[in-house]
Coordinates of N, CA and C and ligand atoms in Angstrom, one line a residue:
M198 N -27.0 37.6 148.9 CA -27.4 38.5 148.1 C -28.9 38.5 147.9
L199 N -29.5 39.7 148.0 CA -30.9 40.0 147.8 C -31.5 39.3 146.5
T200 N -32.8 38.6 146.5 CA -33.1 37.8 145.7 C -34.0 39.1 144.5
K201 N -34.4 38.7 143.4 CA -35.0 39.8 142.8 C -36.8 40.0 143.0
K202 N -37.0 38.8 143.9 CA -38.4 38.9 144.4 C -38.4 39.9 145.5
Q203 N -37.3 39.7 146.2 CA -37.2 40.9 147.6 C -36.9 42.2 147.0
W204 N -36.2 42.3 146.0 CA -35.8 43.4 145.3 C -37.2 44.4 144.8
D205 N -38.3 43.6 144.0 CA -39.4 44.0 144.1 C -40.2 44.7 145.3
V206 N -40.3 43.7 146.5 CA -40.6 44.1 147.6 C -40.1 45.5 147.9
C207 N -38.8 45.7 148.1 CA -37.8 46.8 148.6 C -38.4 47.9 147.6
L208 N -38.5 47.6 146.5 CA -39.0 48.8 145.7 C -40.5 49.6 145.9
D209 N -41.4 48.5 146.2 CA -42.6 48.7 146.5 C -42.5 49.4 147.9
E210 N -41.8 49.0 148.7 CA -42.0 49.5 150.2 C -41.2 51.2 150.1
I211 N -40.4 51.0 149.3 CA -39.5 52.6 149.2 C -40.6 53.6 148.4
A212 N -41.5 53.0 147.5 CA -42.2 53.9 146.8 C -43.5 54.1 147.8
K213 N -43.8 53.3 148.6 CA -44.8 53.8 149.7 C -44.3 54.7 150.7
M214 N -43.0 54.9 150.8 CA -42.5 55.9 151.7 C -42.3 57.1 151.2
F215 N -41.7 57.2 149.6 CA -41.6 58.3 149.1 C -42.5 58.6 147.8
P216 N -43.6 58.6 147.6 CA -44.4 58.4 146.7 C -44.3 59.8 145.6
D217 N -43.8 60.8 146.3 CA -43.4 62.1 145.6 C -42.0 62.3 145.5
A218 N -41.3 61.4 145.6 CA -39.9 61.7 145.1 C -39.7 62.2 143.8
H219 N -38.8 63.4 143.5 CA -38.4 64.0 142.5 C -37.4 64.5 142.6
C220 N -37.0 65.4 141.5 CA -35.6 65.8 141.3 C -35.6 67.1 142.0
E221 N -34.8 67.2 143.1 CA -34.8 68.4 143.9 C -33.7 69.7 143.2
L222 N -33.1 69.2 142.2 CA -32.6 70.6 141.5 C -33.5 71.3 140.9
V223 N -33.8 72.7 141.4 CA -34.5 73.5 140.7 C -34.0 73.9 139.2
H224 N -34.9 73.7 138.3 CA -34.4 74.2 136.7 C -35.8 74.3 136.0
K225 N -35.6 75.2 135.1 CA -36.9 75.4 134.2 C -36.3 74.9 132.7
N226 N -35.5 74.4 132.3 CA -35.3 73.8 131.1 C -34.1 72.8 131.0
P227 N -33.7 72.0 130.0 CA -33.1 71.1 129.9 C -31.5 71.8 130.2
F228 N -31.1 73.1 129.7 CA -29.8 73.5 129.9 C -29.5 73.8 131.5
E229 N -30.6 74.3 132.2 CA -30.6 74.6 133.6 C -30.1 73.3 134.3
L230 N -31.0 72.2 133.9 CA -30.6 71.0 134.6 C -29.1 70.7 134.4
V231 N -28.7 70.5 132.9 CA -27.3 70.2 133.0 C -26.4 71.1 133.6
I232 N -26.5 72.3 133.9 CA -25.6 73.1 134.7 C -25.7 72.7 136.4
A233 N -27.1 72.7 136.6 CA -27.3 72.5 138.0 C -26.8 71.1 138.4
T234 N -26.9 70.2 137.5 CA -26.3 68.7 137.8 C -25.0 68.7 137.9
L235 N -24.4 69.4 137.0 CA -22.9 69.6 136.9 C -22.3 70.1 138.2
L236 N -23.1 71.4 138.6 CA -22.5 71.9 139.6 C -22.9 71.1 141.2
S237 N -23.7 70.1 141.0 CA -24.2 69.3 142.1 C -23.1 68.3 142.5
A238 N -22.1 68.0 141.4 CA -21.1 66.7 142.0 C -20.3 67.3 143.3
Q239 N -20.6 66.4 144.3 CA -19.8 66.4 145.8 C -20.1 67.6 146.3
C240 N -21.8 68.0 146.2 CA -22.2 69.1 146.7 C -23.6 69.1 147.1
T241 N -24.3 69.5 147.8 CA -25.7 69.3 148.1 C -26.5 69.9 147.0
D242 N -27.6 69.4 146.9 CA -28.9 69.7 146.1 C -29.0 71.6 146.8
V243 N -29.3 71.5 148.0 CA -29.8 72.8 148.5 C -28.8 73.8 148.2
L244 N -27.5 73.5 148.6 CA -26.4 74.8 148.0 C -26.7 74.9 146.6
V245 N -26.5 74.2 145.8 CA -26.8 74.3 144.4 C -27.8 75.1 144.2
N246 N -29.0 74.7 144.8 CA -30.2 75.6 144.6 C -30.1 77.1 145.0
R247 N -29.4 77.2 146.1 CA -29.1 78.4 146.6 C -28.3 79.3 145.6
V248 N -27.6 78.7 145.1 CA -26.4 79.6 144.0 C -27.5 79.8 142.8
T249 N -27.9 78.7 142.2 CA -28.5 78.8 141.1 C -29.4 80.0 141.0
A250 N -30.2 79.9 141.9 CA -31.1 81.3 142.3 C -30.6 82.5 141.6
D251 N -29.4 82.7 141.6 CA -29.0 84.2 141.2 C -28.4 83.5 139.8
L252 N -27.7 82.8 139.7 CA -27.0 82.6 138.5 C -27.8 82.0 137.2
F253 N -29.2 81.7 137.4 CA -29.9 81.3 136.1 C -30.6 82.6 135.9
Q254 N -30.7 83.8 137.0 CA -31.2 84.9 136.6 C -30.1 85.7 135.7
K255 N -28.8 85.4 135.8 CA -27.7 86.3 135.3 C -27.6 85.6 133.9
Y256 N -27.3 84.1 134.0 CA -27.1 83.4 132.8 C -28.1 82.7 132.4
K257 N -28.9 83.2 131.1 CA -29.9 82.2 130.7 C -29.7 81.3 129.5
K258 N -28.6 81.6 128.8 CA -28.5 80.7 127.6 C -27.0 80.5 127.5
P259 N -26.4 79.5 126.6 CA -24.8 79.3 126.7 C -24.1 80.3 126.4
E260 N -24.6 81.3 125.3 CA -23.9 82.3 124.9 C -23.4 83.3 126.1
D261 N -24.6 83.2 127.3 CA -24.3 84.2 128.3 C -23.1 84.0 129.1
Y262 N -22.8 82.6 129.2 CA -21.7 82.0 130.0 C -20.5 82.3 129.4
L263 N -20.4 82.4 128.1 CA -19.1 82.7 127.2 C -18.9 84.3 127.3
A264 N -19.9 85.1 127.6 CA -19.8 86.3 127.4 C -19.1 87.1 128.6
V265 N -18.9 86.2 129.8 CA -18.1 86.7 130.6 C -16.6 85.9 130.9
S266 N -15.7 86.6 131.7 CA -14.5 85.9 131.8 C -14.7 84.9 132.7
L267 N -13.6 83.9 132.9 CA -13.5 82.6 133.7 C -13.7 83.1 135.1
E268 N -13.0 84.1 135.3 CA -13.0 84.6 136.5 C -14.2 85.0 137.3
E269 N -15.0 85.8 136.5 CA -16.2 86.0 136.7 C -17.4 85.1 137.1
L270 N -17.1 84.1 136.2 CA -18.0 82.8 136.4 C -17.7 82.0 137.9
Q271 N -16.4 82.0 137.8 CA -15.9 81.3 139.2 C -16.4 82.1 140.4
N272 N -16.2 83.3 140.3 CA -16.7 84.1 141.4 C -18.3 84.0 141.5
D273 N -19.1 83.6 140.5 CA -20.4 83.6 140.9 C -20.9 82.1 141.5
I274 N -20.0 81.5 141.4 CA -20.3 80.2 141.9 C -19.3 79.6 143.1
R275 N -18.6 80.6 143.4 CA -17.4 80.1 144.3 C -18.1 79.7 145.7
S276 N -19.0 79.7 146.1 CA -19.4 78.8 147.2 C -19.6 77.3 146.9
I277 N -19.7 76.9 146.0 CA -19.8 75.3 145.4 C -18.4 74.8 145.3
G278 N -18.3 73.8 146.1 CA -16.9 72.8 145.7 C -16.4 72.6 144.4
L279 N -14.9 72.6 144.3 CA -14.6 72.5 142.9 C -15.0 73.6 142.2
F280 N -15.3 74.8 142.5 CA -15.7 75.7 141.8 C -15.2 76.1 140.3
R281 N -13.8 76.2 140.7 CA -12.8 76.6 139.8 C -13.2 75.5 138.2
N282 N -13.0 74.3 138.7 CA -12.9 73.2 137.5 C -14.5 73.2 137.0
K283 N -15.5 73.5 137.9 CA -16.8 73.4 137.4 C -17.0 74.7 136.5
A284 N -16.5 75.9 136.9 CA -16.6 77.1 136.0 C -15.9 76.6 134.5
K285 N -14.9 76.0 134.6 CA -14.4 75.9 133.5 C -15.0 75.1 132.5
N286 N -15.6 74.0 132.8 CA -16.6 72.9 132.3 C -17.7 73.6 131.8
I287 N -18.5 74.4 132.6 CA -19.3 75.1 131.9 C -19.3 76.2 130.9
Q288 N -17.9 76.6 131.1 CA -17.8 77.5 129.7 C -17.6 76.6 128.5
A289 N -16.8 75.8 128.6 CA -16.5 74.7 127.5 C -17.9 73.9 127.0
L290 N -18.4 73.6 127.7 CA -19.7 72.9 127.5 C -20.7 74.0 126.7
S291 N -20.8 75.3 127.4 CA -21.5 76.0 126.6 C -20.9 76.1 125.2
K292 N -19.5 76.4 125.1 CA -19.0 76.6 123.7 C -19.3 75.5 122.9
M293 N -19.4 74.1 123.4 CA -19.6 73.0 122.3 C -20.9 73.1 122.0
L294 N -21.8 73.5 122.9 CA -23.4 73.7 122.5 C -23.5 74.3 121.7
V295 N -22.9 75.7 121.8 CA -23.1 76.9 120.6 C -22.5 76.4 119.3
D296 N -21.2 76.1 119.2 CA -20.7 75.8 118.1 C -21.2 74.5 117.3
E297 N -21.8 73.4 118.0 CA -22.1 72.1 117.6 C -23.5 72.1 117.7
Y298 N -24.3 72.5 118.6 CA -25.8 72.1 118.6 C -26.4 73.2 118.7
G299 N -26.2 74.6 117.9 CA -27.3 75.5 117.8 C -27.7 76.1 119.3
G300 N -26.7 75.5 120.3 CA -27.3 76.2 121.8 C -28.5 75.3 122.4
I301 N -28.6 74.4 121.7 CA -29.9 73.3 122.3 C -29.3 71.9 122.8
V302 N -29.5 71.6 124.1 CA -29.2 70.5 124.5 C -29.5 69.1 124.1
P303 N -29.0 68.3 123.4 CA -29.4 67.1 122.8 C -30.1 66.1 124.0
G304 N -31.2 65.5 123.6 CA -31.5 64.8 124.6 C -31.2 63.2 124.2
D305 N -30.0 63.3 124.5 CA -29.1 61.7 124.0 C -28.3 61.5 125.3
R306 N -28.3 60.5 125.7 CA -27.3 60.2 126.8 C -25.6 59.9 126.1
D307 N -25.6 59.4 125.0 CA -24.1 59.0 124.4 C -23.7 60.4 124.3
L308 N -24.5 61.2 123.3 CA -23.9 62.7 123.0 C -23.5 63.6 124.2
L309 N -24.4 63.4 125.1 CA -24.3 63.9 126.3 C -23.2 64.2 126.9
T310 N -22.5 62.9 127.2 CA -21.4 62.3 127.7 C -20.1 63.0 126.9
T311 N -20.3 63.3 125.8 CA -19.2 63.7 125.3 C -18.9 65.4 125.5
F312 N -19.7 65.7 126.3 CA -19.7 67.3 126.9 C -18.6 67.1 128.0
P313 N -17.9 68.2 128.1 CA -16.9 68.6 129.1 C -17.5 68.6 130.6
G314 N -17.2 67.6 131.7 CA -17.8 67.7 133.0 C -19.1 66.8 132.9
V315 N -19.6 66.4 131.9 CA -20.8 65.6 132.0 C -20.5 64.1 131.9
G316 N -20.7 63.3 133.0 CA -20.5 61.9 132.9 C -21.7 61.3 132.7
R317 N -21.7 59.8 133.0 CA -22.9 59.2 132.7 C -24.0 59.3 133.6
K318 N -23.6 59.6 134.8 CA -24.5 59.9 135.9 C -25.5 61.2 135.6
T319 N -24.6 62.6 135.3 CA -25.5 63.6 135.0 C -26.1 63.5 133.8
A320 N -25.8 62.7 132.6 CA -26.4 62.4 131.3 C -27.6 61.6 131.7
N321 N -27.7 60.7 132.6 CA -28.8 59.9 133.2 C -29.9 61.0 133.6
V322 N -29.6 61.8 134.2 CA -30.3 62.8 135.2 C -31.0 63.7 134.1
V323 N -30.1 63.9 133.1 CA -30.7 65.2 132.2 C -31.9 64.3 131.4
V324 N -31.6 63.3 130.8 CA -32.4 62.8 130.0 C -33.5 62.3 130.5
S325 N -33.5 61.7 131.9 CA -34.7 61.3 132.5 C -35.5 62.4 132.9
N326 N -35.0 63.2 133.4 CA -35.8 64.6 134.0 C -36.1 65.4 132.9
A327 N -35.3 65.8 131.7 CA -35.7 66.6 131.2 C -36.4 66.3 129.8
F328 N -36.2 65.0 129.5 CA -36.7 64.4 128.1 C -37.4 63.3 128.3
G329 N -37.8 62.6 129.5 CA -38.7 61.8 129.7 C -38.1 60.4 129.3
I330 N -36.9 60.5 129.1 CA -36.6 59.0 128.5 C -35.9 58.4 129.7
P331 N -36.5 57.1 129.9 CA -36.0 56.2 131.2 C -34.4 55.9 131.1
A332 N -34.0 56.3 132.2 CA -32.9 56.0 132.6 C -32.7 55.9 134.2
L333 N -31.5 55.3 134.9 CA -31.3 55.1 136.2 C -30.1 55.6 136.8
A334 N -30.2 57.0 136.9 CA -28.8 57.7 137.3 C -28.3 56.9 138.5
V335 N -27.1 56.6 138.8 CA -26.6 56.0 140.2 C -25.8 57.1 140.9
D336 N -26.3 57.9 141.8 CA -25.6 58.7 142.6 C -25.0 58.1 143.7
T337 N -24.4 58.8 144.8 CA -24.0 58.5 146.1 C -25.1 57.5 146.7
H338 N -26.4 57.9 147.0 CA -27.2 57.5 147.6 C -27.9 56.1 146.9
V339 N -27.9 56.3 145.4 CA -28.5 55.0 145.0 C -27.3 53.9 145.3
E340 N -26.2 54.2 145.2 CA -25.1 53.2 145.2 C -25.0 52.7 146.5
R341 N -25.1 53.6 147.5 CA -25.1 53.1 148.9 C -26.2 52.2 149.2
V342 N -27.2 52.6 148.8 CA -28.7 51.8 149.3 C -28.4 50.1 148.7
A343 N -28.3 50.3 147.3 CA -28.2 49.2 146.8 C -27.2 48.1 147.3
K344 N -26.0 48.8 147.6 CA -25.0 48.0 148.3 C -25.3 47.6 149.8
R345 N -25.8 48.5 150.2 CA -26.6 48.1 151.7 C -27.6 47.0 151.7
L346 N -28.2 46.8 150.8 CA -29.3 45.7 150.9 C -28.7 44.6 150.1
A347 N -27.4 44.8 149.6 CA -26.7 43.5 149.2 C -27.3 43.1 147.7
M348 N -27.9 44.5 147.0 CA -28.2 43.9 145.8 C -27.0 44.0 144.8
N349 N -26.2 44.7 145.2 CA -24.8 44.7 144.8 C -23.6 44.2 145.5
R350 N -22.6 43.9 144.8 CA -21.1 43.9 145.8 C -20.5 45.2 146.3
W351 N -20.0 45.2 147.3 CA -19.4 46.2 148.2 C -18.5 46.7 146.6
K352 N -17.8 46.0 146.1 CA -16.4 46.4 145.1 C -17.1 46.6 143.9
D353 N -18.6 46.5 143.5 CA -19.0 47.0 142.2 C -19.0 48.4 141.9
T354 N -18.7 48.9 140.9 CA -18.6 50.2 140.5 C -19.9 50.7 140.0
P355 N -20.2 52.0 140.0 CA -21.5 52.5 139.8 C -22.2 52.1 138.7
L356 N -21.5 51.9 137.4 CA -21.8 51.2 136.3 C -22.5 49.7 136.3
Q357 N -21.8 49.1 137.3 CA -22.4 47.6 137.5 C -23.5 47.7 138.5
V358 N -23.5 48.7 139.4 CA -25.0 49.2 140.0 C -25.9 49.5 139.2
E359 N -25.7 50.3 138.3 CA -26.5 50.8 137.2 C -27.2 49.5 136.2
E360 N -26.3 48.8 135.9 CA -26.6 47.7 135.0 C -27.7 46.7 135.6
K361 N -27.1 46.5 136.9 CA -28.1 45.4 137.6 C -29.7 46.0 138.0
L362 N -29.3 47.3 138.5 CA -30.7 48.1 138.5 C -31.6 48.1 137.3
M363 N -31.0 48.3 136.2 CA -31.8 48.3 134.9 C -32.5 46.8 134.7
R364 N -31.5 46.0 134.9 CA -32.0 44.2 134.7 C -33.2 44.1 135.7
W365 N -33.1 44.4 136.8 CA -34.1 43.9 137.9 C -35.3 45.0 138.2
T366 N -35.1 46.0 137.7 CA -36.3 47.0 137.5 C -37.0 47.3 136.3
P367 N -38.3 47.3 136.3 CA -38.9 47.4 134.9 C -38.6 48.6 134.4
R368 N -38.9 48.8 133.2 CA -38.1 50.0 132.5 C -39.0 51.2 132.9
E369 N -40.3 51.1 133.0 CA -41.3 52.1 132.8 C -41.5 52.9 134.7
R370 N -40.6 51.9 135.2 CA -40.2 52.5 136.7 C -38.9 53.2 137.0
W371 N -38.1 52.9 136.0 CA -36.6 53.3 136.3 C -36.7 55.0 136.8
C372 N -37.2 56.1 135.9 CA -36.9 57.4 136.7 C -37.7 57.3 138.0
D373 N -38.9 56.8 138.5 CA -39.2 56.8 139.6 C -38.5 56.2 140.6
V374 N -38.0 55.1 140.4 CA -37.1 54.5 141.1 C -35.7 55.0 141.5
H375 N -35.3 56.0 140.4 CA -34.0 56.5 140.5 C -34.3 57.9 141.7
H376 N -35.6 58.3 141.4 CA -35.7 59.6 142.6 C -36.4 58.9 143.9
Q377 N -36.7 57.8 144.2 CA -37.2 57.1 145.4 C -35.8 56.7 145.9
L378 N -35.0 55.9 145.4 CA -33.8 55.5 146.1 C -32.9 56.6 146.3
I379 N -33.0 57.9 145.7 CA -32.2 59.2 146.3 C -33.1 59.6 147.5
F380 N -34.3 59.8 147.6 CA -35.1 60.1 148.7 C -34.9 59.1 149.9
F381 N -35.0 58.0 149.4 CA -34.5 56.9 150.6 C -33.1 57.1 151.2
G382 N -32.4 57.1 150.4 CA -31.0 57.3 150.9 C -30.7 58.7 151.5
R383 N -31.3 59.7 151.0 CA -31.1 61.0 151.5 C -31.9 61.5 153.0
Y384 N -33.0 60.7 153.2 CA -33.9 60.8 154.4 C -34.1 59.7 155.2
H385 N -33.7 58.6 154.8 CA -34.1 57.4 155.8 C -32.7 56.6 155.7
C386 N -32.1 55.9 155.0 CA -30.9 55.2 155.0 C -29.7 56.2 154.8
K387 N -29.7 57.1 155.8 CA -28.5 58.0 155.6 C -27.0 57.2 155.4
A388 N -25.8 58.1 155.1 CA -24.7 57.4 155.1 C -24.2 57.3 156.4
Q389 N -24.4 58.3 157.5 CA -23.9 58.2 158.8 C -25.0 57.2 159.6
K390 N -25.9 57.9 159.7 CA -27.0 56.9 160.7 C -28.3 56.5 159.8
P391 N -28.0 55.3 159.3 CA -29.3 54.9 158.8 C -30.4 54.5 159.6
N392 N -31.6 54.7 159.5 CA -32.7 54.4 160.5 C -33.2 53.0 160.2
C393 N -32.3 52.1 160.9 CA -32.7 50.6 160.5 C -33.7 50.2 161.5
P394 N -33.8 50.8 162.8 CA -34.9 50.2 163.7 C -36.1 50.6 163.2
E395 N -36.5 51.5 162.4 CA -37.7 51.8 161.6 C -37.9 51.5 160.3
C396 N -37.1 50.5 159.7 CA -37.2 50.4 158.3 C -37.8 49.2 158.1
P397 N -38.6 49.2 157.0 CA -39.3 48.3 156.4 C -38.9 47.4 155.9
L398 N -37.6 47.4 155.5 CA -36.7 46.5 154.7 C -35.7 45.8 155.6
L399 N -35.7 46.2 157.0 CA -34.9 45.5 157.6 C -34.5 44.0 157.5
S400 N -35.9 43.5 157.4 CA -35.6 42.0 157.2 C -35.2 41.2 156.2
M401 N -34.8 42.2 155.2 CA -34.0 41.8 154.0 C -32.6 42.2 154.0
C402 N -32.4 42.9 154.8 CA -31.0 44.0 154.7 C -30.1 43.6 155.4
R403 N -28.9 43.0 154.6 CA -27.6 42.7 155.2 C -27.0 43.5 156.2
E404 N -27.0 45.1 155.7 CA -26.2 45.9 156.6 C -27.1 46.3 157.9
G405 N -28.4 46.4 157.6 CA -29.3 46.8 158.6 C -29.1 45.5 159.8
K406 N -29.3 44.3 159.4 CA -29.2 43.1 160.4 C -27.7 43.5 161.0
K407 N -26.7 43.9 160.4 CA -25.5 43.7 160.9 C -25.6 45.0 162.0
R408 N -26.1 46.3 161.7 CA -25.9 47.0 162.6 C -26.7 46.9 163.7
M409 N -27.9 46.4 163.9 CA -28.8 46.1 164.8 C -27.8 45.2 165.8
K410 N -27.4 44.0 165.2 CA -26.8 43.1 165.9 C -25.5 43.7 166.8
E411 N -24.8 44.6 166.3 CA -23.7 45.3 167.0 C -24.3 46.3 168.1
N412 N -25.7 46.8 168.0 CA -26.1 47.4 168.6 C -27.0 46.8 169.9
E413 N -27.0 45.7 169.9 CA -27.8 44.8 170.9 C -27.2 44.7 172.4
Ligands
SF4_195 FE1 -30.7 51.2 155.3 FE2 -30.9 50.1 157.6 FE3 -33.0 50.0 156.0 FE4 -30.9 48.7 155.4 S1 -32.2 48.2 157.3 S2 -32.1 49.6 153.8 S3 -29.3 49.7 156.2 S4 -32.0 52.1 156.7

């Protein structure tokens, strides 16, 4: 397994590679980020941004999503995977926001996870990006990178990955590290073809060494 000291080196190398890593979901306020993050489940940020460019023109506040039929909203997001279920969740969470929170998104992870369609990862993304509260959301890229580097075991759950990341990463770096790991996983340590030959972490990486050996 990776040591804590090696993890620190990995973080610094990844930060050097992606110093400007940031949230790629386009949004202007916490509510738009909730909607965009909910839509991004099993879908690329690029596609979500394409859809929300029009969606956020038409729907500006929770009440707007409640003023249309479910079918109309489903039609507006139909190019996104799982659109039927996502539309239902958007209307349900809009109703909860209006009924219980005066239409204002709460900046509290535990409260956010009580909203329909909002899991721990989405709540972490929202509190860290929209409210500046340190959080380390574990998405598919973060989980893959942590496991390839043997930071975590393959069988660990996303929550176990998150807990270890938080233990091993200084709290003040959580938000940046979240984005940097996503960029590293999205653009370098890709799911199908990780760029191991040019990776500065190769000497510390279990998966990279295995792949390099297989290609000898
Ligand atoms: Fe990913 Fe390969 Fe780098 Fe390991 S060596 S972190 S698998 S790109």
